[in-house]
XYZ file of C-alpha atoms in Angstrom:
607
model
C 59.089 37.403 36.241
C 59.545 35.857 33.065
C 57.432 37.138 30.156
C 56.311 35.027 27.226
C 55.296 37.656 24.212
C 53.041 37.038 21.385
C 53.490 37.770 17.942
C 51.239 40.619 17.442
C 52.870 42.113 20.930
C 56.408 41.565 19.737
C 55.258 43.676 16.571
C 53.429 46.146 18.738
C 57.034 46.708 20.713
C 58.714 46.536 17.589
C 57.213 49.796 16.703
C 57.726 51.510 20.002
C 61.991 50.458 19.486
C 62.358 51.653 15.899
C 60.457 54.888 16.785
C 63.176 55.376 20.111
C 65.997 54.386 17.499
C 64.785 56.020 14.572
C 66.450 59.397 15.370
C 70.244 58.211 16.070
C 71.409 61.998 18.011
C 68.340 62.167 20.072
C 68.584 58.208 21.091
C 72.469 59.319 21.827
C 71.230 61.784 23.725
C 69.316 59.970 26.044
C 71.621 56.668 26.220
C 74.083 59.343 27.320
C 71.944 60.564 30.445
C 71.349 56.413 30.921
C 74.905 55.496 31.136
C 75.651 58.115 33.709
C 72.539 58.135 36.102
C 71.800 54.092 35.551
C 74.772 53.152 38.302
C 73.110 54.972 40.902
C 69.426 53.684 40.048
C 70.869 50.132 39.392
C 72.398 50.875 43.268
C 69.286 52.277 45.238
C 67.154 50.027 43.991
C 69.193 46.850 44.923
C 69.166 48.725 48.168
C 65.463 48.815 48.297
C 64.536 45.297 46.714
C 63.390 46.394 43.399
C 63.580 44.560 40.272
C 66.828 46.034 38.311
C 64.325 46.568 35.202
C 62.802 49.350 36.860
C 65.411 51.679 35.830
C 64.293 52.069 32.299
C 61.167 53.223 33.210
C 63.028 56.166 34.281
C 63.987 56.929 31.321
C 60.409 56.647 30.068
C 58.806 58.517 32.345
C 61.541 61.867 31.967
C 64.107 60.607 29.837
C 66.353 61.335 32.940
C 65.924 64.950 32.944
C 65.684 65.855 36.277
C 63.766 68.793 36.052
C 61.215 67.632 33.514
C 57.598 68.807 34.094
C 54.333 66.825 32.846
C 51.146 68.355 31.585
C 49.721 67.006 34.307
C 52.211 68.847 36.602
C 54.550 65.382 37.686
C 57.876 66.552 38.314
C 61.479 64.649 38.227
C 63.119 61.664 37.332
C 60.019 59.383 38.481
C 57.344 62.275 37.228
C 55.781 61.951 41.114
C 53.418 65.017 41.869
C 53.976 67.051 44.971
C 51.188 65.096 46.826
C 52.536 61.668 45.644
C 56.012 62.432 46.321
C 55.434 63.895 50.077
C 53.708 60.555 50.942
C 56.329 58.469 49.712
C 58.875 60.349 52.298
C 60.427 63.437 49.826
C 60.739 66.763 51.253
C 59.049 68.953 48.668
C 58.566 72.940 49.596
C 60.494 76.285 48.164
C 64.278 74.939 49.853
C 64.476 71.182 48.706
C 62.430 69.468 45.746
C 63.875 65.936 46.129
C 61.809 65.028 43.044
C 64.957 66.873 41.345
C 67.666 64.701 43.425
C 68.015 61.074 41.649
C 69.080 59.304 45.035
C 65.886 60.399 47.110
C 63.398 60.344 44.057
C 64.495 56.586 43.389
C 63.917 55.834 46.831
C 60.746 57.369 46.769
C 59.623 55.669 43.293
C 60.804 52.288 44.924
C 58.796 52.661 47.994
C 55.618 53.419 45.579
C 56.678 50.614 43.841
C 56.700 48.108 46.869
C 53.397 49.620 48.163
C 51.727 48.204 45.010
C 53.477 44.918 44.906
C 52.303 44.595 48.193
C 48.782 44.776 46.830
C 49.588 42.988 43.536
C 52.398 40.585 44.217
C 52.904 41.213 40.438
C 55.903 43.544 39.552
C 53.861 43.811 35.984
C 50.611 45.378 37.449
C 53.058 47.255 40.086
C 54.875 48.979 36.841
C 51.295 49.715 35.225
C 50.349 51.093 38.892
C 52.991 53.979 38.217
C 50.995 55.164 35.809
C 47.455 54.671 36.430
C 47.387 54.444 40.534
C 46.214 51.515 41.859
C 42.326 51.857 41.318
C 43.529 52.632 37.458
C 45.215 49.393 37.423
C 42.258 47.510 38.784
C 40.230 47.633 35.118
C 43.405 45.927 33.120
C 44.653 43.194 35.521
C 43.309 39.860 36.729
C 43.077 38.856 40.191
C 44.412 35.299 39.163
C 47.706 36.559 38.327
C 48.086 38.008 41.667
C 51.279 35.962 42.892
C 52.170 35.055 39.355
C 55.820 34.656 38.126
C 54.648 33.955 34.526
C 52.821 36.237 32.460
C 51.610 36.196 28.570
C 52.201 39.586 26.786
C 50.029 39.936 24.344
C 47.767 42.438 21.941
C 45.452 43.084 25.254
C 47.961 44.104 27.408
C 48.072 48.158 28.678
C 50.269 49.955 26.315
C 52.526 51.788 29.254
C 53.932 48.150 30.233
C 54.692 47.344 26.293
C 56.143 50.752 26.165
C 58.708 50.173 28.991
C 59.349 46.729 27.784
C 60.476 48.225 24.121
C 62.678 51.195 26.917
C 64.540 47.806 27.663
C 64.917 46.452 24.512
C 66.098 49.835 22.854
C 68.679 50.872 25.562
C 69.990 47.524 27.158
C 72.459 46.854 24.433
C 73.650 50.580 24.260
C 74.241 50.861 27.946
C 77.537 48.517 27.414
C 79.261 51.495 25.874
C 81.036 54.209 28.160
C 79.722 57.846 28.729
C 80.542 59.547 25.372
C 82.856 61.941 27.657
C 83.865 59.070 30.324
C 81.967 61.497 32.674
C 80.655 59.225 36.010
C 78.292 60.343 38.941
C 79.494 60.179 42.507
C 77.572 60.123 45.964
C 78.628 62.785 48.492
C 76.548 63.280 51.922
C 78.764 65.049 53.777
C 76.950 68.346 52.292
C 74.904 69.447 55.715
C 75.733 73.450 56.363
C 77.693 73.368 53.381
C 76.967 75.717 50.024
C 77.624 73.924 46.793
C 80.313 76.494 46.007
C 82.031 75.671 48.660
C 81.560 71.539 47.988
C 82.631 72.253 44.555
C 86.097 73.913 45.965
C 86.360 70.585 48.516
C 86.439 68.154 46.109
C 88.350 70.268 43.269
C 85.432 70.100 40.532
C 83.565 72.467 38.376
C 80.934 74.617 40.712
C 78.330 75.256 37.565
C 78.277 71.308 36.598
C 77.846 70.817 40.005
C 74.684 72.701 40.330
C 74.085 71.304 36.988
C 73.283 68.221 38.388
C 71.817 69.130 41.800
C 69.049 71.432 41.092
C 66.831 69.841 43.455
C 68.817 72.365 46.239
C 66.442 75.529 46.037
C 67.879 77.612 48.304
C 71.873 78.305 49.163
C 72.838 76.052 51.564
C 71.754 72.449 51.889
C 69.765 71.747 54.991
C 71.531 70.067 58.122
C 67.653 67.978 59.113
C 68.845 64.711 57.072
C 71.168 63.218 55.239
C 70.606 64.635 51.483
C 72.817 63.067 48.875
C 75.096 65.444 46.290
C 75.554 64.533 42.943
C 78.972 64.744 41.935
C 79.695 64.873 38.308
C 83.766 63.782 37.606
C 85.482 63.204 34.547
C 88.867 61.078 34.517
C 90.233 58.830 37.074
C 87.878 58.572 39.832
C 88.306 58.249 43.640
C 86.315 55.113 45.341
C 82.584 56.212 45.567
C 83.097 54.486 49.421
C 86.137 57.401 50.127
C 84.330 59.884 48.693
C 80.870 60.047 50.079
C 81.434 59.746 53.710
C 77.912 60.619 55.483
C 77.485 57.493 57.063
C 75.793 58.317 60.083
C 77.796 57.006 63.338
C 75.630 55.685 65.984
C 76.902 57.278 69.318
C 76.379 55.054 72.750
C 72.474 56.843 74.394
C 74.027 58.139 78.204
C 72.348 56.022 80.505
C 69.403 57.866 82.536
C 69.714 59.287 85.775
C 67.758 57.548 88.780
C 65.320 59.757 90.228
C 67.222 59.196 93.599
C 69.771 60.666 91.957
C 72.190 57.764 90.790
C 72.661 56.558 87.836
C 70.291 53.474 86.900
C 71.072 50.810 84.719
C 69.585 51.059 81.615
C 65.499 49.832 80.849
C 65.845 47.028 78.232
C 63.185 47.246 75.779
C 62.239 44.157 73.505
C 62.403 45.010 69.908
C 59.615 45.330 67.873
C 60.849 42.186 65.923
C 60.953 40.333 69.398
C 56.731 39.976 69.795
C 55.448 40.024 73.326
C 57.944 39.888 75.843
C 57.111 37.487 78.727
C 54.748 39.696 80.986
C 53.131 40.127 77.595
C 53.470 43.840 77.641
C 53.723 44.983 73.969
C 56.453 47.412 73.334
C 56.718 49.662 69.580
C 59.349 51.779 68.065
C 58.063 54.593 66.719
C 60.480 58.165 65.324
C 63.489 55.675 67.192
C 61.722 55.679 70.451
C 60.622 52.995 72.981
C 56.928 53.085 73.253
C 53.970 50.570 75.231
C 50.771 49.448 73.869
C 47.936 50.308 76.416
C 46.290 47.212 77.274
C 42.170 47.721 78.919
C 42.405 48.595 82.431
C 45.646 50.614 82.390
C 46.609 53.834 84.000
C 49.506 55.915 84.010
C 50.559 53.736 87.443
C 50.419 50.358 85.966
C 52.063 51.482 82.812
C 54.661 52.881 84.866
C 55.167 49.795 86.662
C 55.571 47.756 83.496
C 57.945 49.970 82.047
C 60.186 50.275 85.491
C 59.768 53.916 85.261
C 58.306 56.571 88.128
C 54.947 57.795 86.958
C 55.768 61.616 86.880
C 58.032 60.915 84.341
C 55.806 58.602 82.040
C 53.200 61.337 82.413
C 55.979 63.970 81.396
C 56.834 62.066 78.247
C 53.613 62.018 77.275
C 52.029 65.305 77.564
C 49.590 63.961 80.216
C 49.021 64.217 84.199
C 49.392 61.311 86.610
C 45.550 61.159 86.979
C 44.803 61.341 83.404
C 42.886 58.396 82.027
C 45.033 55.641 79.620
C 43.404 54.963 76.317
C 43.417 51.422 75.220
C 45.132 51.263 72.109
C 46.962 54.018 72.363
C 51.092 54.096 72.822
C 52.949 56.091 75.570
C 56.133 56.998 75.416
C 59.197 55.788 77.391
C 61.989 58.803 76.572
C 60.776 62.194 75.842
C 59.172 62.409 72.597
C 61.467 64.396 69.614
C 61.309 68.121 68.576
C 60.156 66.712 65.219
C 59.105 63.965 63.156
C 60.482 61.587 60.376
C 58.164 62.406 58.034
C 57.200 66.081 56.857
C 53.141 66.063 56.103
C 50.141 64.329 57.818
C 46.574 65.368 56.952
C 44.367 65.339 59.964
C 41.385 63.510 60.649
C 37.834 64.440 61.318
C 37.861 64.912 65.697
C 41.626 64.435 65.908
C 43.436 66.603 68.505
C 46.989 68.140 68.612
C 47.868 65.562 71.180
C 46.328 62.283 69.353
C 48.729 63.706 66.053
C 51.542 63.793 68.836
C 51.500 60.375 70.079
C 51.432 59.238 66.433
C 54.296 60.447 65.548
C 56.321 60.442 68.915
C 56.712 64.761 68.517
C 56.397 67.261 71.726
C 53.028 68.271 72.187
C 53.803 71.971 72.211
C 56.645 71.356 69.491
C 54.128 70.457 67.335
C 51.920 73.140 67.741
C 54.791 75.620 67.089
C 55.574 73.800 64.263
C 51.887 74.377 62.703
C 51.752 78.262 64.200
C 48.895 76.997 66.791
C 48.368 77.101 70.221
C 47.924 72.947 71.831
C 44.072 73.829 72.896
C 43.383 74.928 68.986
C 40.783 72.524 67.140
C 42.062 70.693 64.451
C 40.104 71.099 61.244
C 39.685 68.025 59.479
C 41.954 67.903 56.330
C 44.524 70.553 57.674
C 47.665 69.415 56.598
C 49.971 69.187 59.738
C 54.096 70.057 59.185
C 55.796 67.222 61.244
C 59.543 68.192 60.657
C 59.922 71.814 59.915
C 58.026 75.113 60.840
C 55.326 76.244 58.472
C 56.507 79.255 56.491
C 54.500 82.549 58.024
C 53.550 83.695 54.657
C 52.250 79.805 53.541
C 48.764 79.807 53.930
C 47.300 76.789 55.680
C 46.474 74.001 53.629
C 42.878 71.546 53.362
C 42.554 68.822 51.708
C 39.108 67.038 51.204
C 38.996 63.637 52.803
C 37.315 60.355 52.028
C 33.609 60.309 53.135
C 33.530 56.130 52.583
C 36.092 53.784 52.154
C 37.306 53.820 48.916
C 40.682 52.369 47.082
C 43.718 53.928 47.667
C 44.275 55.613 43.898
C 47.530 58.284 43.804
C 47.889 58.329 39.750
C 50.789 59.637 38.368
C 49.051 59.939 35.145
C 45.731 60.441 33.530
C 44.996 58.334 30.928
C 42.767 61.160 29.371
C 42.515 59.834 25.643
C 40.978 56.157 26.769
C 39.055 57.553 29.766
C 36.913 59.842 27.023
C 37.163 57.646 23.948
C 35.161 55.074 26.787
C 32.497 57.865 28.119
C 31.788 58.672 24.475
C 30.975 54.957 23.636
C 28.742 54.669 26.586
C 26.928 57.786 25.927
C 26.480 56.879 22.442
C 25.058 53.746 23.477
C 22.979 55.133 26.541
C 21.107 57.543 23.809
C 20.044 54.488 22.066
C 18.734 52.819 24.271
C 16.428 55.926 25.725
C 15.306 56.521 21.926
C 14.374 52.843 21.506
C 12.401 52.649 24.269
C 10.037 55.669 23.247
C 9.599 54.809 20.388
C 8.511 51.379 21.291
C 6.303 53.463 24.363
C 5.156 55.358 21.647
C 4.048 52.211 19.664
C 2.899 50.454 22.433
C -1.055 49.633 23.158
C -2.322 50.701 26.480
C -3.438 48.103 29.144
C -7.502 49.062 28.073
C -7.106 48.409 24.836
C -9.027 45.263 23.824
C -6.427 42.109 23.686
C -3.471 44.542 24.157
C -0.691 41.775 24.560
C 2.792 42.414 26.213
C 5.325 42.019 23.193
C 8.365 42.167 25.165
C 9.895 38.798 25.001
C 10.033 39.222 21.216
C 11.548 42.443 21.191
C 15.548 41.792 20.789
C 16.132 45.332 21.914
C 16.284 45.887 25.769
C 13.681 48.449 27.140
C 14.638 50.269 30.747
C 14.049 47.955 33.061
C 11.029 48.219 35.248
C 11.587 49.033 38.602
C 9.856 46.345 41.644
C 7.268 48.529 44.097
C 8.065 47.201 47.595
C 5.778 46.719 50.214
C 6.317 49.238 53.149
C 7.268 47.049 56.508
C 3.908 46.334 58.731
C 1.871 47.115 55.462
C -1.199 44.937 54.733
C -1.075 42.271 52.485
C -2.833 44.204 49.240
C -5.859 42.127 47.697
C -4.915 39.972 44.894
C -5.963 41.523 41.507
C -8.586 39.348 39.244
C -6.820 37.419 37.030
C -7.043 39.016 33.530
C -8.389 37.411 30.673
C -4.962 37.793 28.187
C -2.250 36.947 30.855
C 1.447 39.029 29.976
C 4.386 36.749 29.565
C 6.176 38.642 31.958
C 6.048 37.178 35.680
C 6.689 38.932 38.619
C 7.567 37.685 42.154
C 4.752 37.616 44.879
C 5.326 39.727 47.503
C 4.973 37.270 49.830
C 8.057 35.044 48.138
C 9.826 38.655 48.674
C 12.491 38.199 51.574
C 13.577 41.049 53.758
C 14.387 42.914 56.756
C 14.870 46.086 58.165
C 17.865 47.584 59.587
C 17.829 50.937 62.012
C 21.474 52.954 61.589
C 24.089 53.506 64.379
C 26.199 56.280 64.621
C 28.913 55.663 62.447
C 27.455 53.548 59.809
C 27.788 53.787 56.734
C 26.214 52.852 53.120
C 29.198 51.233 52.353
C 30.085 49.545 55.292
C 25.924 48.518 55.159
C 27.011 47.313 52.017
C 29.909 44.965 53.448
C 27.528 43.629 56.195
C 24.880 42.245 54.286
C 26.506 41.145 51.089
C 25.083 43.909 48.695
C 25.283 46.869 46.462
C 25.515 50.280 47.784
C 23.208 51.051 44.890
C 20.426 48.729 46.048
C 20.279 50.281 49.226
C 19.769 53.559 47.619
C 17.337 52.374 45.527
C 15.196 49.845 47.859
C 15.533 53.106 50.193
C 14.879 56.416 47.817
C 18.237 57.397 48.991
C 19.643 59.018 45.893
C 19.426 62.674 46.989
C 19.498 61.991 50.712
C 22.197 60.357 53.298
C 21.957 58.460 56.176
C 20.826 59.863 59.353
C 20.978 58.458 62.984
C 18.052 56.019 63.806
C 16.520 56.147 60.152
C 14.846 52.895 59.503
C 16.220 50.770 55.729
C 14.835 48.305 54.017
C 17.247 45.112 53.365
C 16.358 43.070 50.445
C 17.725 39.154 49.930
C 19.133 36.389 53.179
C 21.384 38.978 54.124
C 24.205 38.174 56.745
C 24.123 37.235 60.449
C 24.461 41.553 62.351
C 27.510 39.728 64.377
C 30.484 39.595 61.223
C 32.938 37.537 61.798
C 36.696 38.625 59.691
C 36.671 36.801 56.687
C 40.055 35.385 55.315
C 41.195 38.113 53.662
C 44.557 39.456 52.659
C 43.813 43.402 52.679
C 41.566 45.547 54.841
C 40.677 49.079 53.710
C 40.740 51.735 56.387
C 36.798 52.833 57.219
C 36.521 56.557 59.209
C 37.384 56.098 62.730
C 38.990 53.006 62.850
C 42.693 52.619 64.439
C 45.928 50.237 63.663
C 45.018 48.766 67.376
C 41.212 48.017 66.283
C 42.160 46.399 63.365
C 44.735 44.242 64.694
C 42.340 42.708 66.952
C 39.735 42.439 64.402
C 41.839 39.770 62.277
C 43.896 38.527 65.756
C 46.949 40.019 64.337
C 49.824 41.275 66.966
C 50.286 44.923 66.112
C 53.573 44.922 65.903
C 53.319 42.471 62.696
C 50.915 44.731 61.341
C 53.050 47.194 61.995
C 56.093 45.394 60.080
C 54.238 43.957 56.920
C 52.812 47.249 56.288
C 56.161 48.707 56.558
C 54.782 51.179 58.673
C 56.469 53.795 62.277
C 53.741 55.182 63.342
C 49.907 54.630 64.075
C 49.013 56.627 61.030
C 46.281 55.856 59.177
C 43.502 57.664 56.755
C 39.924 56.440 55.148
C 40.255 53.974 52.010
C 44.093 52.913 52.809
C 44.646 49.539 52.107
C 46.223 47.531 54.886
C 47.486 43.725 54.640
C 46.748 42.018 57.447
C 48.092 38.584 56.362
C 51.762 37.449 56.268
């Protein structure tokens, strides 16, 4: 993007570089940390598609110190909190905190990153994002610069993105200087099984710089589940980072299958998910690296079996299920025995999910799963129970539940409060609330009842706003009241006739909600409480509401829309047909492997 900044904004980030500059050791200091963890950032995040810029917002956020702790408990290079970091893909528990570990937290911050652009399609409300989440963002940008790739700075704009602008300014120039002690960073993955100590005698370097720089490794030796990157701190001539790091995974030839008669049968050629629908228009996924098929209406475990050349025993096997069991539309089956454990580490169940539903999402073993979480595959699921997806959940952890979205809301994971404008704000509007409720009794106070001899309504000269009345509504199938006389001194104030009123009434489903009510007809979730009396009640099944205004025709068609949020109970497969979208592009452009989904996500449904 290029940036055009006013005066009084140049000033403004004038004062942010002479206060980073204004103490020459500590700006040393931190140029230092720059110059040796910027190569690696400047790496990852060509790697991932992220604006080079980016990196000096690490040194913003933690002033690269990779163990540095917020006051609202945000840990690491990127400050992520536990929550934010898991969802973003980091393994976070009492072994690993790869907050700590600059490789994986950049990859992390850049996915965040990317899942805001996506929204956005502005890298300068995605950097703001970091901070605030992306409901925080929503009060400071402007829906017209979605897209843009010009943008004014100026006096108005959020502080955080004129701070990391004046991060740039202050540190760019220094960054052409060397390490003070020529020290560099290098890249080994190689480290599965190992200790440190004995990585640090491999590669002939000190063992307590080494930990130094790797104290996202809680426990003694690093875990052999993934690929986690060591820092290795040299000074000197180096070695090439390519000779040095190794760890690139070899991809060995998959044995072909045996027949079931006992030969060996050419291997089943599944289309890729980039390939669309193959020509029998079958729809096949990837999801944890294996081959799965979309059920289409009508299917059963023989037909599915037929499609995917395989004998229906062994589709049924893969899948947890029996040959008789019935095929959910929707839902994916497997087509190679599902893994011991998943990609990702956390997944916070849904209201009525089961242990086999979870399963199929992420392509784990039934029973695996259940082992994983210390439960038996019959157990009920509570809703919110966070599930463990890739290792075993420590005995002495106790199980955790986290409260879910009742309504769809806007997917928010701040990073940050921003405490001091959030309560300077709820002062100013409960200073202002108070004087408006003080104004209006005293002008109640002042005012002449209706019985009083020519009593005249003085509100159109009053300048200050009294609470607004509230309209009585007519129940439905009510009598037409008589019409009053018409009064001798008539009030300047007119009201509507209830005849000239237009609505309807609307009976609730089972699974509607206010807000989705809201959606339907083109109104406020607060006028339907209101119309309805519904401020200390919810809905309940059958109840009767009253709909004020046109409304919208009960059948919606999908509007042109780039973004659906996620409403409880809907699926990836119900959504894809709602906007006529293959699910295998909805799939891609979300960036998504699995069928996961929870309430208030956003999810693009247009290219």
């Amino acid at each position: 993007m290029k940036l055009k900044i006013t005066e009084g904004a140049r000033k403004e980030i004038q004062e942010d570089v002479d206060m980073l500059t204004r103490s020459e050791k500590y700006f040393e200091l931190k140029a230092d940390r720059a110059r040796l963890y910027f190569p690696v950032i400047e790496k990852t995040l060509k790697e991932q598609n992220v604006p080079d810029d980016f990196k000096f917002l690490s040194v913003q956020e933690s002033a690269l110190i990779s163990d540095a702790v917020s006051s609202a408990n945000a840990v690491g290079f990127w400050q992520f909190k536990d929550f934010t970091g898991r969802e973003v893909g980091l393994r976070i528990d009492r072994n690993v905190d790869e907050r700590l570990n600059i490789v994986s937290s950049t990859i992390g911050a850049a996915k965040y990153f990317k899942r805001h652009n996506f929204y956005f399609n502005n890298w300068i409300y995605t950097l703001l994002a970091h901070m605030t989440g992306r409901g925080g963002a929503a009060k400071y940008v402007d829906e017209k610069q979605f897209g843009a790739t010009r943008m004014t700075i100026d006096r108005k704009t959020h502080w955080y993105v004129k701070r990391c602008l004046a991060h740039k300014i202050a540190f760019e120039e220094a960054m052409k200087r060397g390490h003070s002690q020529g020290m560099k960073l290098l890249v080994y993955e190689r480290g599965g099984g190992k200790t440190l100590s004995k990585i640090a005698d491999e590669l002939k370097v000190s063992e307590t710089e080494l930990k130094q720089y790797n104290k996202w490794l809680k426990t003694s030796k690093i875990p052999d589940d993934k690929t986690y990157t060591v820092v290795v701190p040299v000074t000197g001539k180096l070695k090439s980072i390519d000779k040095i790091n190794g760890g690139v995974e070899k991809h060995h030839v998959q044995k072909s299958e045996k027949s079931d008669t006992g030969g060996t049968a050419a291997p089943v050629v599944i289309p890729s998910l980039s390939a669309g629908l193959n020509t029998q228009k079958n729809i096949f996924i990837k999801i944890n690296g294996l081959p799965t098929i979309l059920a289409q209406p009508g299917d059963d475990v023989q037909s599915l079996s037929e499609k995917a050349a395989l004998h229906p025993e062994r589709l049924a096997k893969y899948n947890d299920i029996t040959v008789g069991e019935a095929i959910q539309e929707g839902e994916v089956y497997y087509l190679r025995a599902k893994r011991n454990r998943g990609r990702t580490y956390y997944y916070t169940a849904l209201p009525g999910e089961t242990m086999w539903e979870i399963s199929q999402k992420f392509g784990i073993k039934e029973k695996r799963l259940a082992r994983m979480n210390r439960m038996m595959t019959i157990d009920p699921i509570k809703a919110g129970r966070v599930m463990w997806l890739r290792n075993r959940r420590p005995k002495d952890q106790p199980v955790e539940i986290r409260e879910l979205s009742t309504a769809p809301v806007d997917e928010t994971i701040p990073v940050k409060e921003l405490i001091r404008e959030e309560k300077k704000a709820e002062k100013l509007a409960e200073k202002k609330e108070q004087e408006i409720i003080e104004k209006a009794i005293q002008e109640e106070e002042q005012e002449p009842t209706p019985l009083e001899e020519g009593a005249v309504d003085e509100v159109k000269d009053e300048k200050v706003e009294a609470p607004e009345e509230l309209p009585t509504f007519m129940e439905v199938g009510e009598p037409e009241p008589d019409k009053e006389p018409t009064p001798v001194v008539e009030a300047p104030r007119k009201e509507k006739k209830t005849e000239d009123r237009n609505y309807f009434t609307h009976e609730v489903t089972k699974g509607e909600t206010l807000y989705s009510l809201s959606k339907k007809y083109g109104v406020s979730v607060e006028d339907i409480k209101e119309w309805n009396d519904l401020y200390d009640v919810g809905l309940s099944l059958g109840q009767t509401l009253i709909i004020h205004g046109e409304g919208r025709a009960f059948e919606m068609k999908p509007k042109e829309v780039d973004f659906h949020v996620v409403e409880p109970g809907e699926t990836l497969y119900g959504i894809s047909k709602k906007y006529n979208i293959p699910i295998q592009d909805l799939l891609r452009i979300n960036q998504k492997d699995n069928f996961a989904l929870s309430v208030g996500e956003r999810i693009r449904v247009k290219e």
